Structure formats: C-alpha cells, structure tokens
Amino acid sequence: MNNIVSQKWLLERLDEPDVVIVDCRFLMGKPDAGRELYEASHIPGAVYLDLEKDLSAPLHEQGHGGRHPLPDIFDLTVALSRVGIGNESRVVAYDDQGGAMASRLWWLLKYLGHEQVYVLDEGFTAWAGAGFPVSSEQKELVPARFLANVQHTMLAEMDEVKERLGDAGITLIDSREAPRYRGEVEPLDKVAGHIPGAINRFWKDGLTDSGSWKDAAAQADRFADLDRDREIIVYCGSGVTATPNVIALQEAGFTKVRLYAGSWSDWISYSENPVAKGDEESPSKA
C-alpha cells in the first residue's frame, strides 16, 4: 500500500485543485507552538489542523479515553470541511515529529472512510532544507463538504482489549520506547508498565537514520515474527504515536490491524485493569 508520498511527488502537485496539504506540527507541552510554526512558514497552500483542538476531543475528567481522546465524529467532519477537505480531496499531511501527528490525521481520515490520504515523507524541515518552496501566507479557506462513512472495524475499545487478554488470535503491540514499555520510566502517565501480553515495537524504528520512512520490505522485516492471520491491536501512550505503526504494518502487508485509540493512558484510568512490566516474548507463529 502507498501511504507515504515523496517531497517531489507533492512538489509536482502543489497547484492541483483537489490536493489539500495539512500542516500537523505540534509540540507536546507547548500547545501553541505548532500553529506559531505554521504561521511563520509552511508549505505553500497548506492549512493547519491542531492535534488537541481539531484532532482530539477534550479530556475526560476521569481520564477515560486517554490523553488524546478521539474527536467527536461531527466535530471532526466540521473541522475537515472548514479547511477545505471534501470527500474527493487528496490529502497530504506533514509534521516535523517523524510523521506521528500527520499519521494521526491519516488514521482519522481512514477511520471516516476517506481513502485518498497520505503522509509526506521526512516532514517540513527536510522540505525546506531541500530548497522547496515555503510561505507565510495563509490560504483563504474555502469550505468543502465532507460526509463520514465510519469504519468501526479500525477501532478497538478498552473493554474488548481487556476481554481478549491472552487470546491466541490477537497480537497486541505497544508502540512506545522500550524503557516506557518495560515500566522502567514513565514521564507522562501516572502508572508505568504495559498491557499484559503486549510486545514492543517502537514506532520510530519505522524510520531510517535520516528520518525518512523505511520501505515496505524493511517494514516487513520489523514485523517478520508476527502471524499475518492474527488480528493486531496497536497502542501507545495516548493513541497518537501508535498510528505510524498502523501505517508501517499496512505498508508491510498486514490487513487485520486496529488501533486502541485510548491506549495506555486510557487503560490505566481504570484502576482494576492489570499492568505488566519487563519484556514479553513475541507470539509464536505456530
């Protein structure tokens, strides 16, 4: 599957009217920084969507839904329509965070039934560094009509994850860095560890040392020990950095991939949920 597009691919299509470029830059802990970066300089014609204001719902006071709850479907379709994304649009999302924020938009659009959405390889700094055009002019927004066709099978809820712990038909993937997965450190959430039975595949291992996305063969190597016939549920801390792993798995040819959107921060909001620490063995293909 082709979910990643090159800088040159986008450069050749900057002026095509059905292409909507979305700047998704966002810095955790600095909620206004992404928009400020966008206003200072962006790919010409790009619009801005904010991780917390547009691509997430407000936090639940009990912590349920995680640190970045999925947005309300109606609110999301309004946000997409406002910036000119319609059902026929070809959407290209970019960020400067290794593709994590752009992948969140990619996943949300796929979840709403929109197929023509892509992540720009490498991100904005690489684009500007390559000498491609940038601008501080903000595009005049022309609203479009976006109708959602929600793909419920792409999403896994907490109750199902809990019910299927230990199920041999499920592979659970934790996308966080190994020390967080093992429960050795936890800089963001109140409890350290991982969901019992989950294996670790750090999402940034889907990128090369230069910051570009690995090709399909290299992604397949990352997941070579996994059974393609099993369902895969992917999570991270809050449901954002798991989405690059969803893309990577699709690029590798896996078809039964779902996102636990609430992720670890949702899981631990239920005090009765079990927690594991340390490493776990990859599930056997047998």
mmCIF file of C-alpha atoms in Angstrom:
data_model
loop_
_atom_site.group_PDB
_atom_site.id
_atom_site.type_symbol
_atom_site.label_atom_id
_atom_site.label_comp_id
_atom_site.label_asym_id
_atom_site.label_seq_id
_atom_site.Cartn_x
_atom_site.Cartn_y
_atom_site.Cartn_z
ATOM 1 C CA MET A 1 0.000 0.000 0.000
ATOM 2 C CA ASN A 2 1.194 3.502 -0.746
ATOM 3 C CA ASN A 3 0.521 5.692 2.261
ATOM 4 C CA ILE A 4 3.735 7.743 2.098
ATOM 5 C CA VAL A 5 4.490 10.273 -0.651
ATOM 6 C CA SER A 6 7.814 11.866 -1.503
ATOM 7 C CA GLN A 7 8.633 15.559 -1.476
ATOM 8 C CA LYS A 8 8.986 15.572 -5.262
ATOM 9 C CA TRP A 9 5.579 13.907 -5.641
ATOM 10 C CA LEU A 10 4.000 16.749 -3.666
ATOM 11 C CA LEU A 11 6.058 19.437 -5.391
ATOM 12 C CA GLU A 12 4.640 18.346 -8.747
ATOM 13 C CA ARG A 13 1.079 18.621 -7.383
ATOM 14 C CA LEU A 14 1.188 21.837 -5.346
ATOM 15 C CA ASP A 15 -1.178 23.631 -7.712
ATOM 16 C CA GLU A 16 -3.642 20.810 -8.326
ATOM 17 C CA PRO A 17 -7.040 21.959 -7.001
ATOM 18 C CA ASP A 18 -8.086 18.672 -5.409
ATOM 19 C CA VAL A 19 -4.898 18.421 -3.292
ATOM 20 C CA VAL A 20 -5.261 19.665 0.296
ATOM 21 C CA ILE A 21 -1.996 19.948 2.229
ATOM 22 C CA VAL A 22 -2.341 19.862 6.008
ATOM 23 C CA ASP A 23 0.312 21.081 8.428
ATOM 24 C CA CYS A 24 0.006 18.972 11.599
ATOM 25 C CA ARG A 25 3.050 20.202 13.516
ATOM 26 C CA PHE A 26 2.538 20.055 17.280
ATOM 27 C CA LEU A 27 4.904 20.066 20.243
ATOM 28 C CA MET A 28 3.838 18.214 23.382
ATOM 29 C CA GLY A 29 3.806 20.572 26.324
ATOM 30 C CA LYS A 30 3.760 23.631 24.043
ATOM 31 C CA PRO A 31 0.223 23.636 22.667
ATOM 32 C CA ASP A 32 0.563 26.859 20.661
ATOM 33 C CA ALA A 33 3.961 26.104 19.135
ATOM 34 C CA GLY A 34 2.668 24.171 16.125
ATOM 35 C CA ARG A 35 0.361 26.925 14.940
ATOM 36 C CA GLU A 36 3.078 29.522 15.529
ATOM 37 C CA LEU A 37 5.479 27.491 13.387
ATOM 38 C CA TYR A 38 2.808 27.182 10.707
ATOM 39 C CA GLU A 39 2.133 30.919 10.706
ATOM 40 C CA ALA A 40 5.850 31.663 10.372
ATOM 41 C CA SER A 41 6.486 29.262 7.490
ATOM 42 C CA HIS A 42 4.751 26.345 5.820
ATOM 43 C CA ILE A 43 4.394 24.527 2.518
ATOM 44 C CA PRO A 44 2.546 26.885 0.133
ATOM 45 C CA GLY A 45 -1.214 26.420 0.285
ATOM 46 C CA ALA A 46 -1.139 24.312 3.444
ATOM 47 C CA VAL A 47 -3.868 24.616 6.059
ATOM 48 C CA TYR A 48 -3.363 23.886 9.747
ATOM 49 C CA LEU A 49 -5.086 21.337 11.974
ATOM 50 C CA ASP A 50 -4.233 21.197 15.664
ATOM 51 C CA LEU A 51 -3.685 17.863 17.436
ATOM 52 C CA GLU A 52 -5.553 18.905 20.573
ATOM 53 C CA LYS A 53 -8.131 21.361 19.210
ATOM 54 C CA ASP A 54 -9.088 19.587 15.977
ATOM 55 C CA LEU A 55 -7.801 16.009 16.050
ATOM 56 C CA SER A 56 -8.718 15.157 19.668
ATOM 57 C CA ALA A 57 -11.688 15.597 21.978
ATOM 58 C CA PRO A 58 -11.475 17.455 25.316
ATOM 59 C CA LEU A 59 -10.031 15.413 28.161
ATOM 60 C CA HIS A 60 -12.436 13.336 30.228
ATOM 61 C CA GLU A 61 -12.246 14.325 33.884
ATOM 62 C CA GLN A 62 -11.750 10.670 34.882
ATOM 63 C CA GLY A 63 -9.016 10.190 32.301
ATOM 64 C CA HIS A 64 -11.141 7.749 30.288
ATOM 65 C CA GLY A 65 -10.416 7.923 26.590
ATOM 66 C CA GLY A 66 -6.772 8.759 27.233
ATOM 67 C CA ARG A 67 -4.723 11.922 26.939
ATOM 68 C CA HIS A 68 -5.831 12.494 23.351
ATOM 69 C CA PRO A 69 -9.378 11.118 23.123
ATOM 70 C CA LEU A 70 -10.768 10.546 19.659
ATOM 71 C CA PRO A 71 -12.665 13.624 18.460
ATOM 72 C CA ASP A 72 -16.420 13.576 18.151
ATOM 73 C CA ILE A 73 -17.259 12.471 14.600
ATOM 74 C CA PHE A 74 -19.458 15.507 13.917
ATOM 75 C CA ASP A 75 -16.877 17.949 15.290
ATOM 76 C CA LEU A 76 -14.149 16.322 13.206
ATOM 77 C CA THR A 77 -16.148 16.463 9.989
ATOM 78 C CA VAL A 78 -16.855 20.149 10.664
ATOM 79 C CA ALA A 79 -13.112 20.795 11.156
ATOM 80 C CA LEU A 80 -12.224 18.927 7.969
ATOM 81 C CA SER A 81 -14.906 20.700 5.955
ATOM 82 C CA ARG A 82 -13.810 24.087 7.311
ATOM 83 C CA VAL A 83 -10.285 23.741 5.938
ATOM 84 C CA GLY A 84 -11.488 22.537 2.538
ATOM 85 C CA ILE A 85 -11.279 18.757 2.833
ATOM 86 C CA GLY A 86 -14.103 17.118 0.908
ATOM 87 C CA ASN A 87 -14.781 13.512 0.014
ATOM 88 C CA GLU A 88 -12.946 13.872 -3.307
ATOM 89 C CA SER A 89 -9.888 15.650 -1.873
ATOM 90 C CA ARG A 90 -6.420 14.143 -1.994
ATOM 91 C CA VAL A 91 -5.000 14.971 1.428
ATOM 92 C CA VAL A 92 -1.272 15.164 2.188
ATOM 93 C CA ALA A 93 -0.380 15.597 5.861
ATOM 94 C CA TYR A 94 3.010 16.590 7.235
ATOM 95 C CA ASP A 95 4.649 17.496 10.538
ATOM 96 C CA ASP A 96 8.140 17.777 11.979
ATOM 97 C CA GLN A 97 7.724 14.990 14.543
ATOM 98 C CA GLY A 98 8.707 11.968 12.478
ATOM 99 C CA GLY A 99 5.235 11.665 10.999
ATOM 100 C CA ALA A 100 3.393 10.967 14.260
ATOM 101 C CA MET A 101 0.978 13.912 14.114
ATOM 102 C CA ALA A 102 0.460 13.557 10.363
ATOM 103 C CA SER A 103 -0.248 9.859 10.885
ATOM 104 C CA ARG A 104 -2.951 10.762 13.414
ATOM 105 C CA LEU A 105 -4.759 12.746 10.696
ATOM 106 C CA TRP A 106 -4.139 9.930 8.212
ATOM 107 C CA TRP A 107 -5.730 7.421 10.603
ATOM 108 C CA LEU A 108 -8.697 9.657 11.403
ATOM 109 C CA LEU A 109 -9.468 10.208 7.722
ATOM 110 C CA LYS A 110 -9.199 6.476 7.024
ATOM 111 C CA TYR A 111 -11.493 5.879 10.005
ATOM 112 C CA LEU A 112 -14.014 8.240 8.418
ATOM 113 C CA GLY A 113 -13.851 6.250 5.184
ATOM 114 C CA HIS A 114 -11.576 8.607 3.231
ATOM 115 C CA GLU A 115 -9.068 6.668 1.149
ATOM 116 C CA GLN A 116 -7.041 9.377 -0.577
ATOM 117 C CA VAL A 117 -4.868 10.492 2.333
ATOM 118 C CA TYR A 118 -1.083 10.357 2.536
ATOM 119 C CA VAL A 119 1.786 11.310 4.832
ATOM 120 C CA LEU A 120 4.636 13.380 3.412
ATOM 121 C CA ASP A 121 7.989 11.685 3.826
ATOM 122 C CA GLU A 122 10.519 13.356 6.168
ATOM 123 C CA GLY A 123 8.463 16.437 7.117
ATOM 124 C CA PHE A 124 8.695 20.204 6.904
ATOM 125 C CA THR A 125 12.314 20.838 7.924
ATOM 126 C CA ALA A 126 13.561 18.398 5.298
ATOM 127 C CA TRP A 127 11.258 20.007 2.713
ATOM 128 C CA ALA A 128 12.611 23.476 3.451
ATOM 129 C CA GLY A 129 16.180 22.161 3.684
ATOM 130 C CA ALA A 130 15.868 20.680 0.204
ATOM 131 C CA GLY A 131 15.147 24.149 -1.147
ATOM 132 C CA PHE A 132 11.492 23.502 -1.923
ATOM 133 C CA PRO A 133 9.120 26.489 -1.641
ATOM 134 C CA VAL A 134 7.793 27.734 1.686
ATOM 135 C CA SER A 135 5.419 30.546 2.520
ATOM 136 C CA SER A 136 3.998 32.508 5.426
ATOM 137 C CA GLU A 137 0.830 33.410 3.509
ATOM 138 C CA GLN A 138 -2.259 31.699 4.827
ATOM 139 C CA LYS A 139 -4.593 30.178 2.301
ATOM 140 C CA GLU A 140 -8.090 31.608 2.135
ATOM 141 C CA LEU A 141 -10.238 28.784 3.427
ATOM 142 C CA VAL A 142 -12.977 27.598 1.094
ATOM 143 C CA PRO A 143 -15.170 25.128 2.974
ATOM 144 C CA ALA A 144 -15.899 21.755 1.408
ATOM 145 C CA ARG A 145 -18.497 19.087 2.114
ATOM 146 C CA PHE A 146 -17.198 16.061 3.981
ATOM 147 C CA LEU A 147 -19.505 13.162 4.766
ATOM 148 C CA ALA A 148 -18.175 10.460 7.060
ATOM 149 C CA ASN A 149 -18.533 6.734 6.442
ATOM 150 C CA VAL A 150 -17.154 5.480 9.744
ATOM 151 C CA GLN A 151 -15.054 2.306 9.578
ATOM 152 C CA HIS A 152 -15.787 0.917 13.026
ATOM 153 C CA THR A 153 -13.630 -2.161 12.462
ATOM 154 C CA MET A 154 -10.477 0.015 12.539
ATOM 155 C CA LEU A 155 -11.001 0.773 16.224
ATOM 156 C CA ALA A 156 -10.542 -1.383 19.320
ATOM 157 C CA GLU A 157 -12.163 -0.330 22.592
ATOM 158 C CA MET A 158 -10.790 -0.916 26.084
ATOM 159 C CA ASP A 159 -13.435 -3.497 27.004
ATOM 160 C CA GLU A 160 -12.531 -5.679 24.049
ATOM 161 C CA VAL A 161 -8.797 -5.394 24.692
ATOM 162 C CA LYS A 162 -9.366 -6.440 28.298
ATOM 163 C CA GLU A 163 -11.715 -9.270 27.372
ATOM 164 C CA ARG A 164 -9.212 -10.685 24.894
ATOM 165 C CA LEU A 165 -6.085 -10.594 27.059
ATOM 166 C CA GLY A 166 -4.284 -13.876 26.485
ATOM 167 C CA ASP A 167 -6.299 -14.641 23.334
ATOM 168 C CA ALA A 168 -4.029 -16.516 20.912
ATOM 169 C CA GLY A 169 -5.817 -14.867 17.995
ATOM 170 C CA ILE A 170 -4.662 -11.367 18.959
ATOM 171 C CA THR A 171 -1.258 -9.705 18.804
ATOM 172 C CA LEU A 172 -1.032 -6.588 20.969
ATOM 173 C CA ILE A 173 1.691 -4.080 20.019
ATOM 174 C CA ASP A 174 2.948 -1.318 22.322
ATOM 175 C CA SER A 175 4.489 1.478 20.217
ATOM 176 C CA ARG A 176 6.325 3.369 22.959
ATOM 177 C CA GLU A 177 10.054 3.435 23.643
ATOM 178 C CA ALA A 178 11.341 0.264 25.304
ATOM 179 C CA PRO A 179 12.036 1.771 28.779
ATOM 180 C CA ARG A 180 8.442 3.032 28.987
ATOM 181 C CA TYR A 181 7.081 -0.282 27.714
ATOM 182 C CA ARG A 182 9.102 -2.180 30.322
ATOM 183 C CA GLY A 183 7.883 0.172 33.057
ATOM 184 C CA GLU A 184 11.352 1.468 33.941
ATOM 185 C CA VAL A 185 10.358 5.110 33.392
ATOM 186 C CA GLU A 186 7.076 6.913 32.844
ATOM 187 C CA PRO A 187 7.353 10.646 32.101
ATOM 188 C CA LEU A 188 3.725 11.253 31.110
ATOM 189 C CA ASP A 189 1.289 8.860 32.747
ATOM 190 C CA LYS A 190 0.545 8.035 36.397
ATOM 191 C CA VAL A 191 1.349 4.335 36.129
ATOM 192 C CA ALA A 192 4.362 2.676 34.465
ATOM 193 C CA GLY A 193 4.271 -0.583 32.529
ATOM 194 C CA HIS A 194 2.296 -2.079 29.665
ATOM 195 C CA ILE A 195 -0.846 -4.042 28.923
ATOM 196 C CA PRO A 196 -0.205 -7.716 29.775
ATOM 197 C CA GLY A 197 0.774 -9.773 26.737
ATOM 198 C CA ALA A 198 1.794 -6.787 24.619
ATOM 199 C CA ILE A 199 5.038 -6.890 22.659
ATOM 200 C CA ASN A 200 7.129 -3.800 21.972
ATOM 201 C CA ARG A 201 7.715 -2.232 18.557
ATOM 202 C CA PHE A 202 8.913 1.369 18.997
ATOM 203 C CA TRP A 203 7.230 3.455 16.309
ATOM 204 C CA LYS A 204 10.395 5.372 15.379
ATOM 205 C CA ASP A 205 12.014 2.110 14.289
ATOM 206 C CA GLY A 206 9.856 2.512 11.201
ATOM 207 C CA LEU A 207 12.102 5.405 10.142
ATOM 208 C CA THR A 208 15.611 5.363 8.745
ATOM 209 C CA ASP A 209 18.509 7.147 10.462
ATOM 210 C CA SER A 210 17.902 10.111 8.140
ATOM 211 C CA GLY A 211 14.257 10.374 9.222
ATOM 212 C CA SER A 212 12.554 9.023 6.103
ATOM 213 C CA TRP A 213 10.072 6.156 6.203
ATOM 214 C CA LYS A 214 11.507 2.700 5.645
ATOM 215 C CA ASP A 215 10.291 0.931 2.533
ATOM 216 C CA ALA A 216 7.760 -1.888 2.565
ATOM 217 C CA ALA A 217 10.406 -4.629 2.693
ATOM 218 C CA ALA A 218 12.149 -3.042 5.690
ATOM 219 C CA GLN A 219 8.809 -2.595 7.460
ATOM 220 C CA ALA A 220 8.034 -6.259 6.815
ATOM 221 C CA ASP A 221 11.371 -7.166 8.429
ATOM 222 C CA ARG A 222 10.334 -5.276 11.594
ATOM 223 C CA PHE A 223 7.273 -7.480 11.925
ATOM 224 C CA ALA A 224 8.642 -10.701 10.406
ATOM 225 C CA ASP A 225 7.948 -12.660 13.608
ATOM 226 C CA LEU A 226 4.231 -11.867 13.584
ATOM 227 C CA ASP A 227 1.460 -14.067 12.231
ATOM 228 C CA ARG A 228 -0.364 -12.276 9.417
ATOM 229 C CA ASP A 229 -3.530 -14.260 10.101
ATOM 230 C CA ARG A 230 -3.896 -12.866 13.605
ATOM 231 C CA GLU A 231 -5.638 -9.629 14.446
ATOM 232 C CA ILE A 232 -3.243 -6.910 15.536
ATOM 233 C CA ILE A 233 -4.181 -4.183 18.009
ATOM 234 C CA VAL A 234 -1.738 -1.298 18.261
ATOM 235 C CA TYR A 235 -1.469 1.222 21.092
ATOM 236 C CA CYS A 236 0.945 3.770 22.567
ATOM 237 C CA GLY A 237 0.637 6.345 25.343
ATOM 238 C CA SER A 238 -2.322 8.325 24.049
ATOM 239 C CA GLY A 239 -3.183 6.931 20.619
ATOM 240 C CA VAL A 240 -1.041 9.296 18.537
ATOM 241 C CA THR A 241 2.351 7.613 18.049
ATOM 242 C CA ALA A 242 0.659 4.247 17.537
ATOM 243 C CA THR A 243 -0.667 5.487 14.187
ATOM 244 C CA PRO A 244 2.748 5.415 12.420
ATOM 245 C CA ASN A 245 2.926 1.734 13.373
ATOM 246 C CA VAL A 246 -0.525 1.209 11.850
ATOM 247 C CA ILE A 247 0.819 2.697 8.610
ATOM 248 C CA ALA A 248 4.013 0.629 8.841
ATOM 249 C CA LEU A 249 2.022 -2.580 9.324
ATOM 250 C CA GLN A 250 -0.144 -1.760 6.329
ATOM 251 C CA GLU A 251 2.947 -1.000 4.260
ATOM 252 C CA ALA A 252 4.289 -4.406 5.354
ATOM 253 C CA GLY A 253 1.154 -6.096 4.048
ATOM 254 C CA PHE A 254 -0.771 -6.730 7.269
ATOM 255 C CA THR A 255 -4.521 -6.333 6.789
ATOM 256 C CA LYS A 256 -6.047 -7.073 10.211
ATOM 257 C CA VAL A 257 -4.759 -4.022 12.070
ATOM 258 C CA ARG A 258 -6.719 -1.942 14.560
ATOM 259 C CA LEU A 259 -5.946 0.967 16.867
ATOM 260 C CA TYR A 260 -6.688 1.061 20.581
ATOM 261 C CA ALA A 261 -7.136 4.808 20.459
ATOM 262 C CA GLY A 262 -7.298 5.463 24.199
ATOM 263 C CA SER A 263 -4.085 3.472 24.615
ATOM 264 C CA TRP A 264 -2.062 3.232 27.840
ATOM 265 C CA SER A 265 -3.408 6.470 29.333
ATOM 266 C CA ASP A 266 -6.961 5.152 28.939
ATOM 267 C CA TRP A 267 -6.067 1.650 30.159
ATOM 268 C CA ILE A 268 -4.694 2.900 33.468
ATOM 269 C CA SER A 269 -7.676 5.205 34.041
ATOM 270 C CA TYR A 270 -9.475 2.016 35.132
ATOM 271 C CA SER A 271 -7.772 1.041 38.388
ATOM 272 C CA GLU A 272 -8.875 -2.591 38.113
ATOM 273 C CA ASN A 273 -7.004 -3.143 34.825
ATOM 274 C CA PRO A 274 -3.883 -5.319 35.132
ATOM 275 C CA VAL A 275 -0.407 -3.923 34.467
ATOM 276 C CA ALA A 276 2.723 -5.780 33.372
ATOM 277 C CA LYS A 277 6.398 -4.812 33.440
ATOM 278 C CA GLY A 278 9.526 -6.120 31.775
ATOM 279 C CA ASP A 279 9.836 -7.754 28.366
ATOM 280 C CA GLU A 280 7.458 -10.261 26.805
ATOM 281 C CA GLU A 281 8.237 -12.831 24.142
ATOM 282 C CA SER A 282 6.896 -12.352 20.635
ATOM 283 C CA PRO A 283 3.913 -14.611 19.964
ATOM 284 C CA SER A 284 4.763 -17.779 18.088
ATOM 285 C CA LYS A 285 3.540 -18.213 14.544
ATOM 286 C CA ALA A 286 2.694 -21.807 15.348
#
